Short mmCIF file of C-alpha atoms in Angstrom, two decimals:
data_model
loop_
_atom_site.label_atom_id
_atom_site.label_comp_id
_atom_site.label_asym_id
_atom_site.label_seq_id
_atom_site.Cartn_x
_atom_site.Cartn_y
_atom_site.Cartn_z
CA MET A 238 23.91 -3.29 -6.20
CA HIS A 239 21.87 -1.95 -3.29
CA PHE A 240 18.92 0.24 -4.17
CA GLU A 241 18.14 3.05 -1.73
CA LEU A 242 14.62 4.40 -2.19
CA ASP A 243 14.20 8.16 -2.01
CA HIS A 244 11.89 9.83 0.48
CA HIS A 245 8.95 10.00 -1.94
CA SER A 246 9.29 6.30 -2.76
CA ARG A 247 9.42 5.34 0.91
CA THR A 248 6.38 7.49 1.65
CA LEU A 249 4.39 5.90 -1.17
CA ALA A 250 5.51 2.40 -0.16
CA SER A 251 4.37 3.05 3.42
CA LEU A 252 1.02 4.38 2.23
CA GLY A 253 0.63 1.40 -0.12
CA ALA A 254 1.30 -1.03 2.74
CA SER A 255 -1.24 0.72 4.98
CA LEU A 256 -3.92 0.69 2.29
CA ALA A 257 -3.09 -2.95 1.49
CA GLU A 258 -4.03 -3.96 5.05
CA GLU A 259 -7.34 -2.12 4.74
CA PHE A 260 -8.18 -3.33 1.23
CA ALA A 261 -7.27 -6.95 2.01
CA LEU A 262 -10.26 -7.15 4.33
CA ARG A 263 -12.59 -6.74 1.33
CA ALA A 264 -10.57 -8.43 -1.42
CA GLN A 265 -12.12 -11.88 -1.03
CA GLU A 266 -15.65 -10.46 -1.16
CA HIS A 267 -15.04 -8.46 -4.34
CA ASP A 268 -13.32 -11.40 -5.97
CA ARG A 269 -16.22 -13.69 -5.13
CA ASP A 270 -18.84 -11.26 -6.42
CA ARG A 271 -16.80 -9.96 -9.39
CA THR A 272 -17.32 -6.38 -8.22
CA ILE A 273 -15.06 -3.36 -8.48
CA ALA A 274 -14.02 -2.15 -5.03
CA THR A 275 -15.30 1.38 -5.56
CA GLU A 276 -14.78 2.15 -1.87
CA ASN A 277 -11.07 1.49 -2.40
CA PHE A 278 -10.92 4.02 -5.20
CA THR A 279 -12.65 6.55 -2.98
CA ARG A 280 -9.84 6.01 -0.45
CA LEU A 281 -7.19 6.35 -3.15
CA ARG A 282 -8.76 9.65 -4.21
CA GLU A 283 -8.94 10.85 -0.59
CA GLU A 284 -5.22 10.16 -0.23
CA GLY A 285 -4.50 12.37 -3.25
CA LEU A 286 -3.31 9.45 -5.33
CA TYR A 287 -5.42 10.12 -8.41
CA ALA A 288 -2.84 12.79 -9.29
CA VAL A 289 0.19 10.75 -8.25
CA ALA A 290 1.58 10.61 -11.81
CA LEU A 291 0.86 14.20 -12.82
CA PRO A 292 3.89 16.51 -12.89
CA ARG A 293 4.05 18.81 -9.89
CA GLU A 294 3.53 21.86 -12.07
CA LEU A 295 0.15 20.38 -13.04
CA GLY A 296 -0.90 19.76 -9.45
CA GLY A 297 0.38 16.19 -9.05
CA GLN A 298 3.10 14.30 -7.23
CA GLY A 299 5.30 13.60 -10.26
CA ALA A 300 5.81 9.94 -9.34
CA ARG A 301 8.27 8.30 -11.69
CA SER A 302 8.79 4.58 -12.33
CA THR A 303 10.65 3.76 -9.10
CA GLN A 304 8.19 5.62 -6.91
CA TRP A 305 5.18 4.03 -8.59
CA LEU A 306 6.78 0.59 -8.31
CA ALA A 307 7.28 1.08 -4.57
CA PHE A 308 3.57 1.90 -4.16
CA ALA A 309 2.12 -0.73 -6.51
CA GLU A 310 4.36 -3.47 -5.09
CA ALA A 311 3.16 -2.75 -1.56
CA LEU A 312 -0.53 -2.32 -2.42
CA SER A 313 -0.63 -5.56 -4.43
CA ARG A 314 0.32 -7.62 -1.40
CA GLY A 315 -3.11 -6.86 0.02
CA ASP A 316 -5.37 -6.33 -3.00
CA ALA A 317 -3.86 -7.06 -6.39
CA ALA A 318 -7.05 -6.36 -8.35
CA THR A 319 -7.34 -2.82 -7.00
CA ALA A 320 -3.63 -2.24 -7.60
CA LEU A 321 -3.77 -3.56 -11.15
CA GLY A 322 -6.86 -1.54 -11.98
CA PHE A 323 -5.45 1.64 -10.49
CA ASN A 324 -2.24 1.08 -12.42
CA MET A 325 -4.22 1.72 -15.61
CA HIS A 326 -5.22 5.13 -14.22
CA TYR A 327 -1.53 5.73 -13.59
CA VAL A 328 -0.73 4.76 -17.19
CA ALA A 329 -3.34 7.13 -18.59
CA THR A 330 -2.43 10.08 -16.41
CA ARG A 331 1.33 9.76 -16.65
CA ILE A 332 1.50 9.29 -20.41
CA GLY A 333 -1.21 11.85 -21.08
CA SER A 334 0.55 14.48 -18.97
CA THR A 335 4.17 13.83 -19.98
CA LEU A 336 4.23 12.56 -23.59
CA ASP A 337 5.93 15.12 -25.84
CA ALA A 338 3.31 14.63 -28.56
CA VAL A 339 0.55 15.92 -26.24
CA PRO A 340 0.24 19.72 -26.42
CA THR A 341 0.54 21.73 -23.21
CA ASP A 342 -3.09 22.84 -23.22
CA ALA A 343 -4.28 19.22 -23.56
CA LYS A 344 -2.06 18.21 -20.64
CA LYS A 345 -3.59 20.97 -18.54
CA ARG A 346 -7.13 19.84 -19.38
CA LEU A 347 -6.25 16.27 -18.43
CA ALA A 348 -4.74 17.45 -15.15
CA GLU A 349 -7.82 19.52 -14.32
CA LEU A 350 -10.04 16.48 -14.77
CA VAL A 351 -7.82 14.29 -12.60
CA VAL A 352 -7.32 16.84 -9.82
CA GLY A 353 -11.08 17.29 -9.90
CA GLY A 354 -11.56 13.60 -9.10
CA ALA A 355 -11.89 11.88 -12.47
CA LEU A 356 -10.93 8.19 -12.67
CA ILE A 357 -9.47 7.17 -16.03
CA CYS A 358 -9.17 3.62 -17.32
CA ALA A 359 -6.82 2.62 -20.13
CA PRO A 360 -8.23 -0.23 -22.26
CA LEU A 361 -5.37 -0.81 -24.68
CA SER A 362 -5.65 -4.54 -25.47
CA GLU A 363 -6.89 -5.61 -28.88
CA PRO A 364 -9.21 -8.48 -29.86
CA ALA A 365 -7.16 -11.50 -30.96
CA ALA A 366 -3.85 -9.75 -30.21
CA SER A 367 -0.76 -11.84 -29.39
CA SER A 368 2.42 -10.81 -27.62
CA LEU A 369 4.30 -13.02 -30.07
CA LEU A 370 3.01 -10.87 -32.94
CA PRO A 371 3.44 -7.23 -31.90
CA GLY A 372 1.80 -6.03 -35.11
CA THR A 373 -1.49 -7.23 -33.66
CA TYR A 374 -1.20 -4.50 -31.00
CA LEU A 375 -2.09 -1.86 -33.60
CA PRO A 376 -5.45 -0.34 -32.65
CA THR A 377 -8.47 -1.65 -34.53
CA LEU A 378 -10.60 1.22 -33.26
CA THR A 379 -11.26 3.79 -35.98
CA ALA A 380 -11.69 7.52 -35.42
CA ARG A 381 -13.67 9.58 -37.93
CA ARG A 382 -13.55 13.38 -37.92
CA VAL A 383 -17.00 14.90 -37.25
CA PRO A 384 -18.03 18.45 -36.29
CA GLY A 385 -16.62 19.23 -32.86
CA GLY A 386 -14.57 16.09 -32.38
CA LEU A 387 -14.16 12.42 -33.26
CA GLU A 388 -16.59 9.57 -33.77
CA VAL A 389 -15.03 6.31 -32.59
CA THR A 390 -16.03 2.75 -33.51
CA GLY A 391 -14.60 -0.68 -32.66
CA THR A 392 -14.08 -3.19 -29.87
CA LYS A 393 -11.70 -3.16 -26.92
CA MET A 394 -10.81 -6.18 -24.82
CA PHE A 395 -10.04 -6.39 -21.11
CA ALA A 396 -11.30 -2.90 -20.28
CA SER A 397 -10.43 -2.93 -16.58
CA LEU A 398 -12.49 -0.58 -14.39
CA TRP A 399 -14.52 0.77 -17.33
CA GLU A 400 -17.75 0.72 -15.33
CA ALA A 401 -16.21 2.75 -12.50
CA SER A 402 -14.29 5.20 -14.69
CA ASP A 403 -15.24 8.64 -15.95
CA TYR A 404 -13.00 8.53 -19.03
CA ALA A 405 -11.08 5.96 -21.06
CA PHE A 406 -7.61 6.70 -22.41
CA MET A 407 -7.36 5.03 -25.81
CA PHE A 408 -5.82 5.08 -29.26
CA ALA A 409 -7.57 4.69 -32.60
CA HIS A 410 -6.51 4.65 -36.23
CA PRO A 411 -7.56 7.88 -37.96
CA GLU A 412 -9.97 7.25 -40.81
CA GLY A 413 -8.33 8.09 -44.13
CA SER A 414 -4.74 7.68 -42.92
CA SER A 415 -2.61 5.55 -45.26
CA ASP A 416 -0.10 4.83 -42.48
CA PRO A 417 -1.29 1.74 -40.54
CA THR A 418 0.99 2.65 -37.61
CA GLU A 419 -0.50 6.13 -37.15
CA VAL A 420 -2.85 6.59 -34.20
CA VAL A 421 -4.77 9.34 -32.47
CA GLY A 422 -4.89 9.35 -28.68
CA PHE A 423 -7.84 10.70 -26.71
CA LEU A 424 -9.97 10.57 -23.58
CA MET A 425 -13.40 9.11 -24.25
CA PRO A 426 -16.27 9.85 -21.85
CA THR A 427 -17.45 6.42 -20.74
CA ASP A 428 -21.06 7.40 -20.04
CA GLN A 429 -22.47 7.00 -23.55
CA PRO A 430 -25.05 4.19 -23.25
CA ASP A 431 -26.41 4.68 -26.77
CA ALA A 432 -22.97 4.14 -28.29
CA ILE A 433 -21.11 1.92 -25.81
CA THR A 434 -21.98 -1.62 -24.69
CA VAL A 435 -20.14 -3.49 -21.94
CA VAL A 436 -20.15 -7.25 -22.49
CA ASP A 437 -19.93 -8.91 -19.09
CA ASP A 438 -17.57 -11.75 -19.96
CA TRP A 439 -14.84 -11.31 -17.32
CA ASP A 440 -15.31 -14.47 -15.25
CA THR A 441 -11.74 -15.67 -14.96
CA LEU A 442 -9.39 -17.61 -12.75
CA GLY A 443 -7.94 -14.48 -11.17
CA MET A 444 -8.13 -10.67 -11.00
CA ARG A 445 -11.93 -10.96 -11.09
CA ALA A 446 -12.50 -7.66 -9.29
CA THR A 447 -10.93 -5.66 -12.12
CA ARG A 448 -14.02 -6.45 -14.24
CA SER A 449 -11.89 -6.36 -17.37
CA ASN A 450 -14.84 -6.81 -19.70
CA GLN A 451 -15.12 -6.42 -23.44
CA VAL A 452 -16.40 -3.02 -24.62
CA ARG A 453 -18.15 -2.52 -27.95
CA ILE A 454 -18.14 1.01 -29.29
CA GLU A 455 -20.36 2.20 -32.11
CA GLY A 456 -20.08 5.87 -32.95
CA ALA A 457 -19.04 7.16 -29.51
CA PHE A 458 -18.18 10.86 -29.42
CA VAL A 459 -14.92 12.41 -28.27
CA PRO A 460 -14.96 16.22 -28.14
CA ASP A 461 -12.01 18.11 -29.58
CA GLU A 462 -10.86 19.25 -26.14
CA LEU A 463 -10.29 15.61 -25.15
CA VAL A 464 -8.22 14.70 -28.21
CA LEU A 465 -4.64 14.44 -26.95
CA CYS A 466 -2.25 13.67 -29.78
CA ARG A 467 -1.41 11.93 -33.05
CA ILE A 468 1.65 9.71 -33.31
CA ASP A 469 3.10 7.39 -35.93
CA ASP A 470 5.17 4.20 -35.50
CA PHE A 471 2.81 3.08 -32.75
CA LEU A 472 4.85 -0.02 -31.91
CA GLY A 473 8.11 1.88 -31.52
CA ASN A 474 6.62 4.90 -29.79
CA TRP A 475 4.37 2.90 -27.50
CA ILE A 476 5.45 -0.71 -26.96
CA VAL A 477 9.17 0.11 -26.78
CA ALA A 478 9.49 3.76 -25.78
CA GLN A 479 6.74 3.64 -23.14
CA ALA A 480 7.52 0.16 -21.79
CA HIS A 481 8.30 1.50 -18.32
CA ILE A 482 4.77 2.91 -18.10
CA ALA A 483 2.57 0.96 -20.52
CA TRP A 484 3.31 -2.49 -19.11
CA GLY A 485 6.17 -2.06 -16.65
CA GLY A 486 3.83 -0.72 -13.98
CA TYR A 487 1.52 -3.68 -13.80
CA THR A 488 4.49 -6.02 -13.70
CA GLY A 489 5.23 -4.45 -10.32
CA CYS A 490 1.74 -5.46 -9.22
CA TYR A 491 2.50 -9.11 -9.98
CA LEU A 492 5.78 -8.78 -8.10
CA GLY A 493 3.74 -7.73 -5.06
CA VAL A 494 1.49 -10.77 -5.44
CA ALA A 495 4.52 -13.09 -5.54
CA GLU A 496 5.96 -11.41 -2.45
CA GLY A 497 2.65 -11.87 -0.65
CA MET A 498 2.63 -15.56 -1.50
CA VAL A 499 6.16 -16.02 -0.19
CA ALA A 500 5.33 -14.12 2.99
CA TRP A 501 2.33 -16.41 3.55
CA LEU A 502 4.48 -19.53 3.10
CA GLN A 503 7.17 -18.22 5.44
CA ALA A 504 4.66 -17.32 8.15
CA ASN A 505 2.64 -20.53 7.93
CA LEU A 506 5.34 -23.11 7.31
CA GLY A 507 7.71 -21.44 9.75
CA THR A 508 5.23 -21.72 12.62
CA ARG A 509 2.88 -24.67 11.99
CA ALA A 510 3.87 -28.02 13.49
CA ALA A 511 2.71 -31.38 12.17
CA LYS A 512 0.89 -33.81 14.42
CA GLY A 513 3.29 -35.52 16.79
CA TYR A 514 6.19 -33.12 16.07
CA ALA A 515 7.47 -30.28 18.21
CA GLN A 516 9.25 -28.41 15.42
CA PRO A 517 7.52 -26.41 12.66
CA THR A 518 7.13 -28.24 9.34
CA GLY A 519 9.48 -25.68 7.82
CA TYR A 520 12.36 -27.65 9.29
CA HIS A 521 11.68 -30.47 6.86
CA PRO A 522 14.44 -30.19 4.20
CA THR A 523 12.00 -30.59 1.31
CA ILE A 524 9.85 -27.74 2.56
CA SER A 525 12.75 -25.47 3.47
CA SER A 526 14.25 -26.12 0.04
CA ALA A 527 10.97 -25.23 -1.70
CA VAL A 528 10.65 -22.02 0.28
CA GLY A 529 14.32 -21.27 -0.38
CA HIS A 530 13.83 -21.55 -4.16
CA ALA A 531 10.68 -19.40 -4.02
CA THR A 532 12.19 -16.73 -1.80
CA THR A 533 15.37 -16.46 -3.86
CA GLN A 534 13.58 -16.16 -7.19
CA VAL A 535 11.13 -13.56 -5.90
CA GLU A 536 13.99 -11.49 -4.50
CA ALA A 537 15.82 -11.78 -7.83
CA ALA A 538 12.66 -10.58 -9.59
CA ARG A 539 12.42 -7.66 -7.16
CA LEU A 540 15.99 -6.58 -7.85
CA LEU A 541 15.44 -6.77 -11.61
CA MET A 542 12.25 -4.72 -11.28
CA TYR A 543 14.00 -1.95 -9.36
CA GLN A 544 16.95 -2.07 -11.73
CA ALA A 545 14.54 -1.57 -14.65
CA ALA A 546 12.84 1.34 -12.87
CA TRP A 547 16.24 2.87 -12.16
CA GLU A 548 17.17 2.45 -15.83
CA ALA A 549 14.03 4.37 -16.80
CA ASP A 550 14.36 7.11 -14.18
CA GLU A 551 18.09 7.72 -13.90
CA ARG A 552 19.89 6.38 -16.93
CA SER A 553 18.22 5.70 -20.27
CA GLY A 554 14.68 7.10 -20.09
CA PRO A 555 12.35 5.93 -22.88
CA SER A 556 14.68 3.68 -24.87
CA VAL A 557 15.45 0.20 -26.11
CA GLN A 558 17.73 -0.24 -23.09
CA THR A 559 14.89 0.51 -20.69
CA CYS A 560 12.55 -1.75 -22.63
CA ALA A 561 15.09 -4.58 -22.45
CA ALA A 562 15.45 -4.10 -18.69
CA TYR A 563 11.69 -4.43 -18.25
CA LEU A 564 11.57 -7.46 -20.53
CA ARG A 565 14.11 -9.21 -18.30
CA ALA A 566 12.28 -8.13 -15.17
CA LYS A 567 8.88 -9.29 -16.40
CA LEU A 568 10.36 -12.61 -17.48
CA MET A 569 11.87 -13.08 -14.02
CA VAL A 570 8.63 -12.11 -12.28
CA GLY A 571 6.80 -14.74 -14.34
CA THR A 572 9.48 -17.32 -13.55
CA ALA A 573 9.27 -16.55 -9.83
CA ILE A 574 5.48 -16.82 -9.89
CA HIS A 575 5.75 -20.22 -11.57
CA THR A 576 8.12 -21.43 -8.84
CA VAL A 577 5.97 -20.12 -6.01
CA SER A 578 2.85 -21.56 -7.61
CA THR A 579 4.35 -25.04 -7.96
CA LEU A 580 6.94 -25.66 -5.25
CA GLY A 581 5.39 -23.25 -2.77
CA THR A 582 1.84 -24.45 -3.18
CA THR A 583 2.90 -28.08 -2.86
CA ALA A 584 4.85 -27.24 0.28
CA GLY A 585 1.91 -25.27 1.65
CA GLY A 586 -0.43 -28.22 1.20
CA LEU A 587 -4.19 -28.14 1.25
CA ASN A 588 -4.18 -25.29 3.74
CA ALA A 589 -2.83 -23.11 0.96
CA LEU A 590 -5.87 -23.90 -1.19
CA MET A 591 -8.48 -23.05 1.41
CA ARG A 592 -10.01 -19.72 0.45
CA SER A 593 -10.33 -18.55 4.03
CA ARG A 594 -6.56 -18.68 4.47
CA GLY A 595 -5.77 -16.01 1.84
CA TYR A 596 -3.09 -17.77 -0.20
CA GLU A 597 -5.59 -19.20 -2.70
CA LEU A 598 -6.69 -15.74 -3.91
CA MET A 599 -3.08 -14.68 -4.45
CA LEU A 600 -2.44 -17.93 -6.32
CA ARG A 601 -5.29 -17.26 -8.73
CA ASN A 602 -4.38 -13.60 -9.16
CA ALA A 603 -0.80 -14.58 -9.93
CA SER A 604 -1.89 -16.93 -12.71
CA THR A 605 -2.27 -14.10 -15.21
CA GLY A 606 1.19 -12.65 -14.54
CA SER A 607 3.07 -14.51 -17.28
CA ILE A 608 0.17 -14.02 -19.72
CA MET A 609 -0.17 -10.24 -19.48
CA PRO A 610 1.50 -8.65 -22.52
CA PRO A 611 4.22 -9.04 -23.38
CA ASN A 612 3.82 -12.63 -22.21
CA ALA A 613 6.74 -14.62 -20.83
CA LEU A 614 7.60 -16.21 -24.17
CA ALA A 615 7.61 -12.84 -25.93
CA CYS A 616 9.75 -11.32 -23.16
CA ALA A 617 12.34 -14.06 -23.57
CA GLU A 618 12.34 -13.75 -27.36
CA MET A 619 12.72 -9.97 -27.46
CA ALA A 620 15.19 -9.81 -24.57
CA GLY A 621 17.33 -12.40 -26.35
CA LEU A 622 17.31 -10.49 -29.62
CA ILE A 623 18.24 -7.21 -27.94
CA SER A 624 21.01 -8.88 -25.92
CA MET A 625 22.59 -10.03 -29.22
CA GLY A 626 22.42 -6.55 -30.67
CA LEU A 627 19.65 -7.57 -33.07
CA ASP A 628 16.62 -5.48 -33.96
CA PRO A 629 13.40 -7.20 -32.81
CA ALA A 630 11.51 -5.39 -35.57
CA GLU A 631 13.58 -7.34 -38.13
CA ALA A 632 12.76 -10.76 -36.69
CA PRO A 633 10.62 -12.81 -39.11
CA SER A 634 7.97 -13.43 -36.44
CA LEU A 635 7.78 -9.76 -35.50
CA ARG A 636 8.06 -7.88 -38.77
CA LEU A 637 4.85 -6.41 -40.11
CA ALA A 638 3.79 -7.41 -43.62
CA THR A 639 3.44 -3.72 -44.46
CA ALA A 640 7.03 -2.93 -43.45
#
């Protein structure tokens, strides 16, 4: 199957590639210093990309899964941390402006904020959560009704871009609800120093410039006009139904990292000659074989990613079928990253590990690809169950005790 990108996708891919060249010049510095590349987000806003996910009737570009994938894939080749962080803005703005459970007036308020230049993060990870136990995804934040809005308390992990964002898109369990799967979604103003503490603990192997720190919230206020929706069956309505947005988008970022690594290997091994030899080292059968394995697996991952996006946009929409397509794609992206990180890095030699050469940053950024939820093991498990016509929710390891 040959995928032809539409005009909007090609335009976004071209813009992503252009910005990737610009952002790559600063990526090493921000990684070294663990700083958010705020100048990059200024450029993204100047290019009108803050509203890329908003429907056109709300002043946006209406980018769907394929179009976003084309942009994120290209941008990640130059600066994966910026792409991954901005993907969370995409998640917040697309879900907040398209989810059926969000009333029209709330969607309009969200759109007004975004068109006005607001950056929105989406800290959705839970303390001690595991992809192998989806029940642990249920929000531990609690929301208590107070005059004029909600009072929110709890802890969020891996809050990418919190310090640079104006609002945080989150879910919390409503106080007093007897349904553990019921959640309320809202936009929380991030500038509440008396109620919100950022714990600077994001000093990791890769993606350091996302500053995905822990955030402790004690009685933060969310005004009524920023409360978006209430939904039940959080796992079904979020993890499964919104797979193409909630975690499918950032999988495209890791695809871009893998592509960048392969491009580096091809350029360097295809041109560099060893001492005493006239031909490039790429002619050595061991090296050409390693690059062949890496290139083939990354291309397979790319095709599965675009097939999943097509499934979401053109065929099944929010569904188990779309979720399964993204599970397979994320599993393949993780597999390709593993191959590039082992065979490719060995073939690249010590030059590949020198920070000044560029490959080393991509290698570290790629290391979180198979860990990001759902992790590679969970993807394989759930994809296998769905392929056999079995309900993942009925699997002993996945069923909630309250079910």
